[in-house]
PDB file of C-alpha atoms in Angstrom:
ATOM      1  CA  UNK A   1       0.000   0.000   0.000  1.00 65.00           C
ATOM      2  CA  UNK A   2       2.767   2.370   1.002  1.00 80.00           C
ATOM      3  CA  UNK A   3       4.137   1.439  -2.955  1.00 80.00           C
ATOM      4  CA  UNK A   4       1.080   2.492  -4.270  1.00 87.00           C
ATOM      5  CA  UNK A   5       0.467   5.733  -2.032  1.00 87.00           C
ATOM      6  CA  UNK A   6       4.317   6.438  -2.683  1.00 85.00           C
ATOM      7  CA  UNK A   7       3.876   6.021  -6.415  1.00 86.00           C
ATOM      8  CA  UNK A   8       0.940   8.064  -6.780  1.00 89.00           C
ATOM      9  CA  UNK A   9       2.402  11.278  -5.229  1.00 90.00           C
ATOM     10  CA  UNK A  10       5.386  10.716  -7.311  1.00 85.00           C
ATOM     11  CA  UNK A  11       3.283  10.573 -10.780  1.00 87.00           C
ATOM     12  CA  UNK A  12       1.132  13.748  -9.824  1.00 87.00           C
ATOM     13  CA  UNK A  13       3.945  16.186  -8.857  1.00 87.00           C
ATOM     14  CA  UNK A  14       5.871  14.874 -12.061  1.00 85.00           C
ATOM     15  CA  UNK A  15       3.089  15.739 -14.121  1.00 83.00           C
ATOM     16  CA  UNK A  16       2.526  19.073 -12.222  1.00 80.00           C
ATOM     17  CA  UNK A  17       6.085  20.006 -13.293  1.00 81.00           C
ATOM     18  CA  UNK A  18       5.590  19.208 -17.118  1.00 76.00           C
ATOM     19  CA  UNK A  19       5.233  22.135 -18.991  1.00 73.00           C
ATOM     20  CA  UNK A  20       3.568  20.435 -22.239  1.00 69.00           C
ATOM     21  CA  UNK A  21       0.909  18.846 -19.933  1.00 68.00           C
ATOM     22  CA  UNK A  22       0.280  21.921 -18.173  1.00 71.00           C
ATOM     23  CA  UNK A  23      -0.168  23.818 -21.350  1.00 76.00           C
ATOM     24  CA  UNK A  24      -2.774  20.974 -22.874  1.00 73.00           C
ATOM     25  CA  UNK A  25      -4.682  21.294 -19.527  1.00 74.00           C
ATOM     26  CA  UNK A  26      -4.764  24.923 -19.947  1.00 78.00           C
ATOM     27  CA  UNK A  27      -6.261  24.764 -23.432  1.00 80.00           C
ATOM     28  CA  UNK A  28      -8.364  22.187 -22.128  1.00 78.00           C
ATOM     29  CA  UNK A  29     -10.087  23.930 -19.094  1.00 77.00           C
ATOM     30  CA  UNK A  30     -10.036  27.110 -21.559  1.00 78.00           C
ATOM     31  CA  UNK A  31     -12.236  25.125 -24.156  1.00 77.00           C
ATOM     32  CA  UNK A  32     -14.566  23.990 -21.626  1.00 75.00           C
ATOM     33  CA  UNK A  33     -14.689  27.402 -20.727  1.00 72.00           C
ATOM     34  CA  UNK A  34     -15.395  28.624 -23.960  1.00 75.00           C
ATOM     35  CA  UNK A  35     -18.169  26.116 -24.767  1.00 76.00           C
ATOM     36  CA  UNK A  36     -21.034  27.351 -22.792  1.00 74.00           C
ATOM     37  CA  UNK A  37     -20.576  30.869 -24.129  1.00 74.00           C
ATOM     38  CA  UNK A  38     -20.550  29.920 -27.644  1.00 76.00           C
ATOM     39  CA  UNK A  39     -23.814  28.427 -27.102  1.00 73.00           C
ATOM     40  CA  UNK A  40     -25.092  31.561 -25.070  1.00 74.00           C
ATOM     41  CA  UNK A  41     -23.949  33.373 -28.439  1.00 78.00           C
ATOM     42  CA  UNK A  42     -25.640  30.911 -30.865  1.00 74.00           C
ATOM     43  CA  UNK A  43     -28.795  31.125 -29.097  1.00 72.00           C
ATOM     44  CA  UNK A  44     -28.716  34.745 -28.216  1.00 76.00           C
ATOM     45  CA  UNK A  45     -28.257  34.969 -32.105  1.00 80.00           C
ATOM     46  CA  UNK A  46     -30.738  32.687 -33.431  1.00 74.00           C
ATOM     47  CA  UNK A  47     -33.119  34.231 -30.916  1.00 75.00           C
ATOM     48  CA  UNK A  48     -32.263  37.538 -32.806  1.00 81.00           C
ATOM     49  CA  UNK A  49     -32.726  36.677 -35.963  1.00 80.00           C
ATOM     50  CA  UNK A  50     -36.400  34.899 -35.351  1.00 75.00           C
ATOM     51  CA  UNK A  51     -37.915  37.810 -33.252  1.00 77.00           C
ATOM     52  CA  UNK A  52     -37.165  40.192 -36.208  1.00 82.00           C
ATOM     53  CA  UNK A  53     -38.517  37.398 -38.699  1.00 82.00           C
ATOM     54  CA  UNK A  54     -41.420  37.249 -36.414  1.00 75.00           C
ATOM     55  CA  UNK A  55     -42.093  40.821 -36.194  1.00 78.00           C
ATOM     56  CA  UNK A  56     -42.251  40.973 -39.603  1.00 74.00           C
ATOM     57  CA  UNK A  57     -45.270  38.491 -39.902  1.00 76.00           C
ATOM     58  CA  UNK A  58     -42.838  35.603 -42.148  1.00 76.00           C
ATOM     59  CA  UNK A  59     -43.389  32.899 -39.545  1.00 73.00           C
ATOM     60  CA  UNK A  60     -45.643  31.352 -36.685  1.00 72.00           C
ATOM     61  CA  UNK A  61     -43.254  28.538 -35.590  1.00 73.00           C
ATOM     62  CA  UNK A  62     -42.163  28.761 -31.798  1.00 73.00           C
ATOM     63  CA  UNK A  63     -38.919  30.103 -30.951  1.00 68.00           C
ATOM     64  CA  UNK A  64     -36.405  26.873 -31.280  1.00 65.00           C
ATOM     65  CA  UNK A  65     -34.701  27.980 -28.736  1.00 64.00           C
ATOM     66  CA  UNK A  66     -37.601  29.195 -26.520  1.00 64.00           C
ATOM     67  CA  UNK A  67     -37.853  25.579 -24.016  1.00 65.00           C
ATOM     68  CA  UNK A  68     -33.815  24.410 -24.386  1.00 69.00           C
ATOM     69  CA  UNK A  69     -32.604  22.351 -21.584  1.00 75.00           C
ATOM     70  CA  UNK A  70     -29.895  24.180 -19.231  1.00 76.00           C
ATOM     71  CA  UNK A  71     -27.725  21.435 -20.097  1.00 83.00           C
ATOM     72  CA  UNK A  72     -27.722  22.612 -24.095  1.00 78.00           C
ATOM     73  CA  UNK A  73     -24.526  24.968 -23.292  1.00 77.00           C
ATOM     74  CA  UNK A  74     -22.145  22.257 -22.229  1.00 83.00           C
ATOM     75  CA  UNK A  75     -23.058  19.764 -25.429  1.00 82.00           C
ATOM     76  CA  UNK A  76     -19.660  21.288 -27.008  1.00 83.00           C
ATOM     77  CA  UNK A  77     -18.095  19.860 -24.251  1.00 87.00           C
ATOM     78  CA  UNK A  78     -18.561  16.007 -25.582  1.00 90.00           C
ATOM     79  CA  UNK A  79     -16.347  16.820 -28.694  1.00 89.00           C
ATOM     80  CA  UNK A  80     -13.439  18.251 -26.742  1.00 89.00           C
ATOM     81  CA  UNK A  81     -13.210  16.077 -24.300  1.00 91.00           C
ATOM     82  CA  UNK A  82     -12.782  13.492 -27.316  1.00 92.00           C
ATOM     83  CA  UNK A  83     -10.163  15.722 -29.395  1.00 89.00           C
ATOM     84  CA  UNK A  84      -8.039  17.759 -26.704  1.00 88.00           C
ATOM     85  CA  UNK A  85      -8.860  15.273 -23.671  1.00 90.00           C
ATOM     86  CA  UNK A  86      -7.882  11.997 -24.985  1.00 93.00           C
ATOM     87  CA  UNK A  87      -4.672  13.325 -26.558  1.00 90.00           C
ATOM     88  CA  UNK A  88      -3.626  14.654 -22.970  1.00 88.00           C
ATOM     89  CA  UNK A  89      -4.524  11.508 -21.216  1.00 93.00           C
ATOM     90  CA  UNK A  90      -1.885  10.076 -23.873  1.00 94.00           C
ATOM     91  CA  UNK A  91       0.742  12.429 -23.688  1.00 91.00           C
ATOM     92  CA  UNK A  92       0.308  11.899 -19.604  1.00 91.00           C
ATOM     93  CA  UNK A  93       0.096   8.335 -19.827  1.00 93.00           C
ATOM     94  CA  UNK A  94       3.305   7.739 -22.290  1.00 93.00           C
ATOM     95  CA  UNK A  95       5.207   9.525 -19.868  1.00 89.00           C
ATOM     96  CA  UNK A  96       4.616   8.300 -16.687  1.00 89.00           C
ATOM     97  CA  UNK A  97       5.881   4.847 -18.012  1.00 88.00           C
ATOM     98  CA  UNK A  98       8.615   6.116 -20.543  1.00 87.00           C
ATOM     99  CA  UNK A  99       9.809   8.589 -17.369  1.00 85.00           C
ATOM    100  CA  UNK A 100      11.952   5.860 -15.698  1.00 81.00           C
ATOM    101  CA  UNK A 101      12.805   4.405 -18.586  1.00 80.00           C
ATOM    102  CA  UNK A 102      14.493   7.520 -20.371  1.00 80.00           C
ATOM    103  CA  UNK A 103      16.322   8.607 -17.395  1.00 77.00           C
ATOM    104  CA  UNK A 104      16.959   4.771 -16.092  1.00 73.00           C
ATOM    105  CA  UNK A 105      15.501   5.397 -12.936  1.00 74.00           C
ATOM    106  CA  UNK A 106      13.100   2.113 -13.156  1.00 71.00           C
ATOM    107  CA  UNK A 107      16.699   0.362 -12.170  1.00 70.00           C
ATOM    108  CA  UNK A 108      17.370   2.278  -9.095  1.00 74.00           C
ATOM    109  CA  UNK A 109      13.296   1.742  -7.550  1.00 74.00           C
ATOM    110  CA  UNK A 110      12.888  -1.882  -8.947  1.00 71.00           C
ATOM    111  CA  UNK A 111      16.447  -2.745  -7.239  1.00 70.00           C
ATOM    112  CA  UNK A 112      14.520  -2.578  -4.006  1.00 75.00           C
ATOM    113  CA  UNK A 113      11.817  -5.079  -3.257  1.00 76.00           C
ATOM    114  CA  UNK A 114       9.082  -3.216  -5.108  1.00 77.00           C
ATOM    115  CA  UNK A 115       5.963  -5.148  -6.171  1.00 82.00           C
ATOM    116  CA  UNK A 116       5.324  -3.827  -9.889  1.00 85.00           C
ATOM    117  CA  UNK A 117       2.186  -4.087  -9.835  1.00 85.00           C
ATOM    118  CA  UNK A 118       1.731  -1.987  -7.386  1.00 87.00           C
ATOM    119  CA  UNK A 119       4.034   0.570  -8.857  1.00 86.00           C
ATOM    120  CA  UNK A 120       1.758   0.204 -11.438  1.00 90.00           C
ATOM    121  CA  UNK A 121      -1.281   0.730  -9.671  1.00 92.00           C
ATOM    122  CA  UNK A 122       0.204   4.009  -8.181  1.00 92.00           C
ATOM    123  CA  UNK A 123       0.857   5.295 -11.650  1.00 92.00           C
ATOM    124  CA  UNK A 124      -2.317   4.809 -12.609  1.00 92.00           C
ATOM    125  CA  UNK A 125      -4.089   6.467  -9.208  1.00 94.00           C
ATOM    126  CA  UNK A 126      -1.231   9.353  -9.727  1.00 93.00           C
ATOM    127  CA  UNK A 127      -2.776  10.047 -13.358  1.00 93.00           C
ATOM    128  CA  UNK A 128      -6.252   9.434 -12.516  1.00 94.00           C
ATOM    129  CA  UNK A 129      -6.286  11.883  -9.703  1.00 93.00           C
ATOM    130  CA  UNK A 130      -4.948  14.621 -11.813  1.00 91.00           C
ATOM    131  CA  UNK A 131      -7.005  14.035 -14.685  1.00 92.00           C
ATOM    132  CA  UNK A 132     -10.204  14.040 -11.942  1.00 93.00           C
ATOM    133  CA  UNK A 133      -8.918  17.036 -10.786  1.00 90.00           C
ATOM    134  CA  UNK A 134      -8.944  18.148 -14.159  1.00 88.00           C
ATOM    135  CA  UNK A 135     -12.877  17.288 -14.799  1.00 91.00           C
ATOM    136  CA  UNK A 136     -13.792  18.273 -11.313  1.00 92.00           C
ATOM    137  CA  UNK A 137     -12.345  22.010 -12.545  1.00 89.00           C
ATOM    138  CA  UNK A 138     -14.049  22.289 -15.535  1.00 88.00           C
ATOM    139  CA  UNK A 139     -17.453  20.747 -14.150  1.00 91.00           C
ATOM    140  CA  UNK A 140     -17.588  24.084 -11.598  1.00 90.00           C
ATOM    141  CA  UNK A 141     -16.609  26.294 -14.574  1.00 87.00           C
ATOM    142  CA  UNK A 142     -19.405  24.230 -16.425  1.00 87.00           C
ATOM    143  CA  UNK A 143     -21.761  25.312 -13.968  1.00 89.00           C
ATOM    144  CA  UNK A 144     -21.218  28.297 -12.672  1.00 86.00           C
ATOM    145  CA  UNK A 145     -20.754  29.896 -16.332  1.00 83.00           C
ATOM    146  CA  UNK A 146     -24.740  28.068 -17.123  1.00 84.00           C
ATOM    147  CA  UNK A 147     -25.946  29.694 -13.963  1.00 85.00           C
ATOM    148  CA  UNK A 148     -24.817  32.682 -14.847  1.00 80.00           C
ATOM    149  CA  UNK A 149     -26.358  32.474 -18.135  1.00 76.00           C
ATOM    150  CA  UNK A 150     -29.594  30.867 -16.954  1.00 76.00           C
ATOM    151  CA  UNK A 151     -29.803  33.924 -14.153  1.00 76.00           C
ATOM    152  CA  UNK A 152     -30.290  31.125 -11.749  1.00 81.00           C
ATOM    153  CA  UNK A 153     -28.373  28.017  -9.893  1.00 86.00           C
ATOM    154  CA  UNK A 154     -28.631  25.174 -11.705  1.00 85.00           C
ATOM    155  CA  UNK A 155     -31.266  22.602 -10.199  1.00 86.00           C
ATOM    156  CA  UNK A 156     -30.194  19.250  -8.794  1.00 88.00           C
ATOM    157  CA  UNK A 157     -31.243  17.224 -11.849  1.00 90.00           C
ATOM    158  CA  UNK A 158     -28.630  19.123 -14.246  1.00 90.00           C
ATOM    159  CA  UNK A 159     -26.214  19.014 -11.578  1.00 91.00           C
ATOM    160  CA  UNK A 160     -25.895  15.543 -11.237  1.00 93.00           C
ATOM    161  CA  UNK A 161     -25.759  15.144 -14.916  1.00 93.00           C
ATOM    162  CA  UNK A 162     -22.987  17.848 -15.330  1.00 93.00           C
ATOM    163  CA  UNK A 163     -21.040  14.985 -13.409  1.00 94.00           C
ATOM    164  CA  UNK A 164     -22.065  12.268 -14.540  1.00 95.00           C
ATOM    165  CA  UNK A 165     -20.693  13.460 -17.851  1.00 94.00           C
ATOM    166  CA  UNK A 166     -17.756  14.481 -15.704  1.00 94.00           C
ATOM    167  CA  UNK A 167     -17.345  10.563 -14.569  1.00 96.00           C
ATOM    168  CA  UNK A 168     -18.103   9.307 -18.083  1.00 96.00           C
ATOM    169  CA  UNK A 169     -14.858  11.766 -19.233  1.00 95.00           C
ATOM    170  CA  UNK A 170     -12.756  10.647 -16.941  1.00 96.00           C
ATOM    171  CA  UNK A 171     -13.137   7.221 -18.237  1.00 96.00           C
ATOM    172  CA  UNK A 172     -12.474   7.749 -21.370  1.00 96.00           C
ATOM    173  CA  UNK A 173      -9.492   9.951 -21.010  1.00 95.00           C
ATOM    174  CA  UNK A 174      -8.361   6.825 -19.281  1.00 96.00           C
ATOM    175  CA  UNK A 175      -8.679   4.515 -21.686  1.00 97.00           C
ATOM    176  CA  UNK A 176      -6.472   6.863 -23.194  1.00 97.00           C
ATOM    177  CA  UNK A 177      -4.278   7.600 -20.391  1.00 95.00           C
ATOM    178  CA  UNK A 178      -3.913   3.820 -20.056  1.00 96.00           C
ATOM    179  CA  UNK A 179      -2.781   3.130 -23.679  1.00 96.00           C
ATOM    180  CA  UNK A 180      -0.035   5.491 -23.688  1.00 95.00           C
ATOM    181  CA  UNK A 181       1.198   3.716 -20.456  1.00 94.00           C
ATOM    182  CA  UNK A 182       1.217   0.330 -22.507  1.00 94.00           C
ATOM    183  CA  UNK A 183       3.353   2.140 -25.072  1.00 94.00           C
ATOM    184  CA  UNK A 184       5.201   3.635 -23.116  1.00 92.00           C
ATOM    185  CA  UNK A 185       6.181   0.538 -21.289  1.00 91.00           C
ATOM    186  CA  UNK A 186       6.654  -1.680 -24.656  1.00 91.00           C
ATOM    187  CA  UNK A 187       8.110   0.650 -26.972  1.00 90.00           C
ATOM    188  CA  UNK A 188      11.685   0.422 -27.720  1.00 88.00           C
ATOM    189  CA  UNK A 189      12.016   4.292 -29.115  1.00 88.00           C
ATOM    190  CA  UNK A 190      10.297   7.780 -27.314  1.00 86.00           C
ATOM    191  CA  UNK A 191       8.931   8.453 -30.785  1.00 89.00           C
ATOM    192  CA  UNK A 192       7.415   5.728 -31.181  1.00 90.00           C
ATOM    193  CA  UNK A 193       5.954   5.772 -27.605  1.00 90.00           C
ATOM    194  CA  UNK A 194       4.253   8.863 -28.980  1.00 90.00           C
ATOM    195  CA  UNK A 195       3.564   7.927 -32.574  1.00 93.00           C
ATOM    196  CA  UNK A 196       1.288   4.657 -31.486  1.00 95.00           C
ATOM    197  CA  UNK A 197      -0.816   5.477 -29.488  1.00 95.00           C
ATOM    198  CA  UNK A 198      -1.979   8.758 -31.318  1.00 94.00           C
ATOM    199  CA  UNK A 199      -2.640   6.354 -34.749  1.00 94.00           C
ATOM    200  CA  UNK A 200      -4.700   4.044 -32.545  1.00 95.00           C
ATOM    201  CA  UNK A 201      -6.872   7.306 -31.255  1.00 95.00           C
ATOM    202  CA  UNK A 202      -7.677   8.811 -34.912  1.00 92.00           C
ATOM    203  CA  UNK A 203      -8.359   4.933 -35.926  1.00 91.00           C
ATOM    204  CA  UNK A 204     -10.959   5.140 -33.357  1.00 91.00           C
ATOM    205  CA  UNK A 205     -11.794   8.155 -33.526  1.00 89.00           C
ATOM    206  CA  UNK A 206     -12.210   8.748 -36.787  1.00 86.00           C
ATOM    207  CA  UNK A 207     -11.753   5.550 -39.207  1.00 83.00           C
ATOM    208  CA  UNK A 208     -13.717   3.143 -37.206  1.00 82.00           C
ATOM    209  CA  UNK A 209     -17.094   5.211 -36.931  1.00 81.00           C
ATOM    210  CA  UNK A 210     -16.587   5.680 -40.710  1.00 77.00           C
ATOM    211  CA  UNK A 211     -15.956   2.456 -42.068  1.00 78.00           C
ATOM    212  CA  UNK A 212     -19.369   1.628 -39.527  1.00 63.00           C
ATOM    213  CA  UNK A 213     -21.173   4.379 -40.473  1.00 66.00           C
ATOM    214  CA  UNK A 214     -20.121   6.024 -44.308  1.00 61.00           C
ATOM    215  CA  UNK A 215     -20.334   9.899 -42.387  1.00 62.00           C
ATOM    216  CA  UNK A 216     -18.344  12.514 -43.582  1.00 63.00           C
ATOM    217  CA  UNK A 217     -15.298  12.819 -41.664  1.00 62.00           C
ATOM    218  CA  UNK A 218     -16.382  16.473 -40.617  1.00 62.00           C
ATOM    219  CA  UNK A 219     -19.426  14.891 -39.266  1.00 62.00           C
ATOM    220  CA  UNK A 220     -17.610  12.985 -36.815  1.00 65.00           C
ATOM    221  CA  UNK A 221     -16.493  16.180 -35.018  1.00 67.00           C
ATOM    222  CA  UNK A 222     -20.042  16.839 -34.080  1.00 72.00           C
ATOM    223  CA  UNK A 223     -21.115  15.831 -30.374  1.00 74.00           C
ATOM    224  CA  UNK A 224     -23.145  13.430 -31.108  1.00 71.00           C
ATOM    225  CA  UNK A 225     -22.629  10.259 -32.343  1.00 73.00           C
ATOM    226  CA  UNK A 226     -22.263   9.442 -36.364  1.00 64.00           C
ATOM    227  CA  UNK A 227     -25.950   7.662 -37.591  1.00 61.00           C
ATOM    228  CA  UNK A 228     -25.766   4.839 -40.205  1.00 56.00           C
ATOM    229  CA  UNK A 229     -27.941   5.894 -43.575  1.00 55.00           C
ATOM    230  CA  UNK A 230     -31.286   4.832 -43.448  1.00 52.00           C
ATOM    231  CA  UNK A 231     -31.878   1.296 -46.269  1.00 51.00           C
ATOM    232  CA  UNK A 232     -27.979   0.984 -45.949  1.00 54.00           C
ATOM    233  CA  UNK A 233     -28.174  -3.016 -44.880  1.00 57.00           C
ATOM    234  CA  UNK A 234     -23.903  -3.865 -45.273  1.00 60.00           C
ATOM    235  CA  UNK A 235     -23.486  -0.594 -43.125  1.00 57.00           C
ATOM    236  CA  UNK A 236     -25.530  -1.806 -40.138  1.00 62.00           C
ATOM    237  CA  UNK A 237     -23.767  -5.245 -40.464  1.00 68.00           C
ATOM    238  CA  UNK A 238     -20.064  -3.374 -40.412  1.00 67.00           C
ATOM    239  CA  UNK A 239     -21.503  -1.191 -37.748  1.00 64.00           C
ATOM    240  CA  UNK A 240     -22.257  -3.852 -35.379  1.00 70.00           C
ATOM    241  CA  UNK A 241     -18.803  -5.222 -35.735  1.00 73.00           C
ATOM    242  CA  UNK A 242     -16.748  -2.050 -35.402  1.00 74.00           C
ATOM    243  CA  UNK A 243     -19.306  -0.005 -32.818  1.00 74.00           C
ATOM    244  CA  UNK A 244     -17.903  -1.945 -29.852  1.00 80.00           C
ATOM    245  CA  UNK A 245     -14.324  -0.673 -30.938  1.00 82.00           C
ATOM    246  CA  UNK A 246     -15.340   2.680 -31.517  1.00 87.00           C
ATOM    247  CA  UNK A 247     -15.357   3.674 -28.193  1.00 93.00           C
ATOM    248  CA  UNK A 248     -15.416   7.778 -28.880  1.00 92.00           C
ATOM    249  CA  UNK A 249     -18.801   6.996 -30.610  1.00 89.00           C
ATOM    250  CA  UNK A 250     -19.830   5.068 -27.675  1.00 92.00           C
ATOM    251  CA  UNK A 251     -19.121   7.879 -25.068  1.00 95.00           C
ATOM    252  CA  UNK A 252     -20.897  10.397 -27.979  1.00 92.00           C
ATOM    253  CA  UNK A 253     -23.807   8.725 -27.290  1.00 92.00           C
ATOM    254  CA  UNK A 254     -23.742   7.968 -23.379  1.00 94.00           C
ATOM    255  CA  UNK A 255     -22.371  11.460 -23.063  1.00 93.00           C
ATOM    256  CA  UNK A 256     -25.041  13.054 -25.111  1.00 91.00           C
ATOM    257  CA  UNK A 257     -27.741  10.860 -23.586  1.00 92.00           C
ATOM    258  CA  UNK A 258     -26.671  11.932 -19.984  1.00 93.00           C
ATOM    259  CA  UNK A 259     -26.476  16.223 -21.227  1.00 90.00           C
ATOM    260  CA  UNK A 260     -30.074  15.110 -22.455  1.00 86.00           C
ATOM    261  CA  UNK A 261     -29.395  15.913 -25.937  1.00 84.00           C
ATOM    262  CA  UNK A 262     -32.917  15.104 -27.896  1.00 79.00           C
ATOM    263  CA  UNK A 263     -30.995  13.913 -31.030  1.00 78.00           C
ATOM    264  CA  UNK A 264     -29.840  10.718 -29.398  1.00 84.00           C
ATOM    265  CA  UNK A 265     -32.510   8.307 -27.658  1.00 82.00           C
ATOM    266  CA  UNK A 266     -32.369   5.455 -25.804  1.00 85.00           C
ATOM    267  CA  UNK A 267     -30.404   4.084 -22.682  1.00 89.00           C
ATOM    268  CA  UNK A 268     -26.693   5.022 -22.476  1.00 91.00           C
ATOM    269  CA  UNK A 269     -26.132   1.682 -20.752  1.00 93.00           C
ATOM    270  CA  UNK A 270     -24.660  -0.380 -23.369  1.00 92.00           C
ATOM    271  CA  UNK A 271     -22.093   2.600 -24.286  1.00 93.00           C
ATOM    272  CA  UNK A 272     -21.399   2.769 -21.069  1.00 95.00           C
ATOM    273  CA  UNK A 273     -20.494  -0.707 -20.020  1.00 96.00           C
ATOM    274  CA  UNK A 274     -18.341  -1.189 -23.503  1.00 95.00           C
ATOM    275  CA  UNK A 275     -16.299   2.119 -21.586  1.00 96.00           C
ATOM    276  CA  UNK A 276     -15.798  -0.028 -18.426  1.00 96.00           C
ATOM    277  CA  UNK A 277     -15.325  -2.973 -20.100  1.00 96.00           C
ATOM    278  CA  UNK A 278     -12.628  -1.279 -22.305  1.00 96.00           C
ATOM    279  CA  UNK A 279     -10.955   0.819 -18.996  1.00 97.00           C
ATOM    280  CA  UNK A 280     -10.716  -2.616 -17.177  1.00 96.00           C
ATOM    281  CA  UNK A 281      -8.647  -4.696 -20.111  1.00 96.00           C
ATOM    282  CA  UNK A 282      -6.660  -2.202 -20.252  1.00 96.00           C
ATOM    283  CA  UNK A 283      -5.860  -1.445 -16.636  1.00 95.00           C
ATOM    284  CA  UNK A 284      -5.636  -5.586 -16.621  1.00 95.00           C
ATOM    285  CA  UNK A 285      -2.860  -5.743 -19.422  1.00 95.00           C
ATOM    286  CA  UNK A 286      -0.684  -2.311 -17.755  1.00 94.00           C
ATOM    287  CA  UNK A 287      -0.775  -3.736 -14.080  1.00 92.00           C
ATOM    288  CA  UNK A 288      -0.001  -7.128 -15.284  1.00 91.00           C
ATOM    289  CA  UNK A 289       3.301  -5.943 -17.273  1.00 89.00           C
ATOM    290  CA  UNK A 290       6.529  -8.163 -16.084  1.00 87.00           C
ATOM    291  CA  UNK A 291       9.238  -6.675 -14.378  1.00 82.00           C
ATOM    292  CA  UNK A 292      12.439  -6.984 -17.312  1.00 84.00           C
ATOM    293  CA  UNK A 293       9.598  -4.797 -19.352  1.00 82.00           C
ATOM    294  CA  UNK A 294       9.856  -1.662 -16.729  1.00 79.00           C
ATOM    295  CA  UNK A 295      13.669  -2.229 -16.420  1.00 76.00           C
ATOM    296  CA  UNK A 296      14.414  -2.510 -20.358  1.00 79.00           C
ATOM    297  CA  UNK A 297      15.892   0.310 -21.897  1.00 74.00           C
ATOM    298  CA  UNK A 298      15.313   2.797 -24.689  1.00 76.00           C
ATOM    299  CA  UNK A 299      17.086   2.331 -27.968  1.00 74.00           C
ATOM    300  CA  UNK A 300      16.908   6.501 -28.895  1.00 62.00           C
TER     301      UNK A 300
END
């Protein structure tokens, strides 16, 4: 226990003191920040533009905007947490395990009767506590910025659902956080380390949902998940087979489904146990590396 606890403190103030991490959480809190008032502007707009259409008599349709959930100014969130999110919980991930490697400091605390796997463990609680810390931040600024534009607290029901999306997040940046450890621990060059695991993301991210789905790739940076064309029988078949892989499609919709968006129905549970089931094979395979693996060196 004292490993793990030891570990953990270790990872966070490492990650504190890189600069490139910092900077990515930065842009990422800043984003989040940004994404409630660029709906307050597209509404505030639209809302414009269809009270001077009404005053001049060309319509009798309600004001699409008029009965929008609270939760409709954090929807942008879902797409960065995907994009800038995931790419930090690599970059974090690769080095906490390529750290001892580079600098051959995995030697000097594995010379000492140090269970890896708890060494591993404490890696993983070190990252996970800053990327919660993370989330926790930019739920508040979620919040407090929708209050503000609501002109009132936000109820209980919203809150809860601000972090639940906050908990769904954190599992998927992860899953990310987690692969970079993997390559981080197997790869035999820093570059490479790097290269990996950010092909496997835009696979997933982006080549998966559209080999399953035939969207545009500019649809697949919307914040909600990418629909299979209606009559299109060899899609739904790929689809099946590539959906459970696509895991940024699955948090789309169990993200998007939690903010209460009304273009995706249904029950976020499946998405949401394909996340757990995902976090926990790949928590299994990092904890479970062997011992020559965190002591072998780097061929840069």
């Amino acid at each position: 226990m004292n490993t793990i606890f030891t570990s953990a403190r270790h990872e966070i103030l490492c990650t504190l003191r890189a600069r490139v991490a910092l900077l990515l959480l930065v842009v990422f809190l800043g984003m989040v920040s940004l994404s409630s008032l660029i709906g307050w502007i597209t509404n505030t707009t639209v809302t414009r533009v269809y009270e001077k259409i009404l005053a001049d008599g060309r319509t009798t349709a309600p004001n699409p905007f008029a009965a929008v959930s609270a939760l409709y100014y954090s929807r942008n969130s879902v797409i960065y947490v995907v994009l800038i999110g995931a790419l930090l919980a690599i970059i974090l991930g690769v080095q906490a395990t390529l750290r001892d490697r580079k600098f051959a400091t995995a030697d000097l605390v594995l010379s000492r009767p140090v269970n890896t796997v708890q060494r591993l463990i404490g890696q993983f609680l070190g990252l996970g506590a800053v990327i919660a810390a993370v989330l926790a931040a930019s739920t508040v600024i979620s919040w407090a910025s929708i209050s503000v534009i609501m002109g009132a607290l936000l109820d209980f029901d919203p809150a809860v659902r601000l972090i639940g999306f906050a908990a769904l997040s954190w599992a998927l940046m992860m899953i990310f956080a987690l692969l970079g450890m993997l390559t981080g621990l197997y790869s035999r060059k820093e570059t490479t380390a790097l290269l990996v695991p950010f092909v496997i993301w835009s696979a997933v991210a982006f080549v998966l949902p559209q080999i399953g789905t035939a969207a545009r790739p500019v649809a697949l940076l919307n914040p909600v998940p990418a629909l299979v064309s209606p009559g299109s029988g060899s899609f739904d078949l790929i689809g099946a087979v590539t959906g459970p892989f696509a895991i940024t499609e699955q948090f789309k919709r169990a993200a998007s489904i939690v903010l209460r968006d009304d273009s995706v129905t249904g029950s976020p549970w499946l998405s949401i146990l394909l996340l757990v089931a995902a976090f926990l094979a790949l928590t299994w395979i990092v904890v479970v590396t062997p011992r020559r693996t965190l002591r072998s060196g780097l061929n840069d």
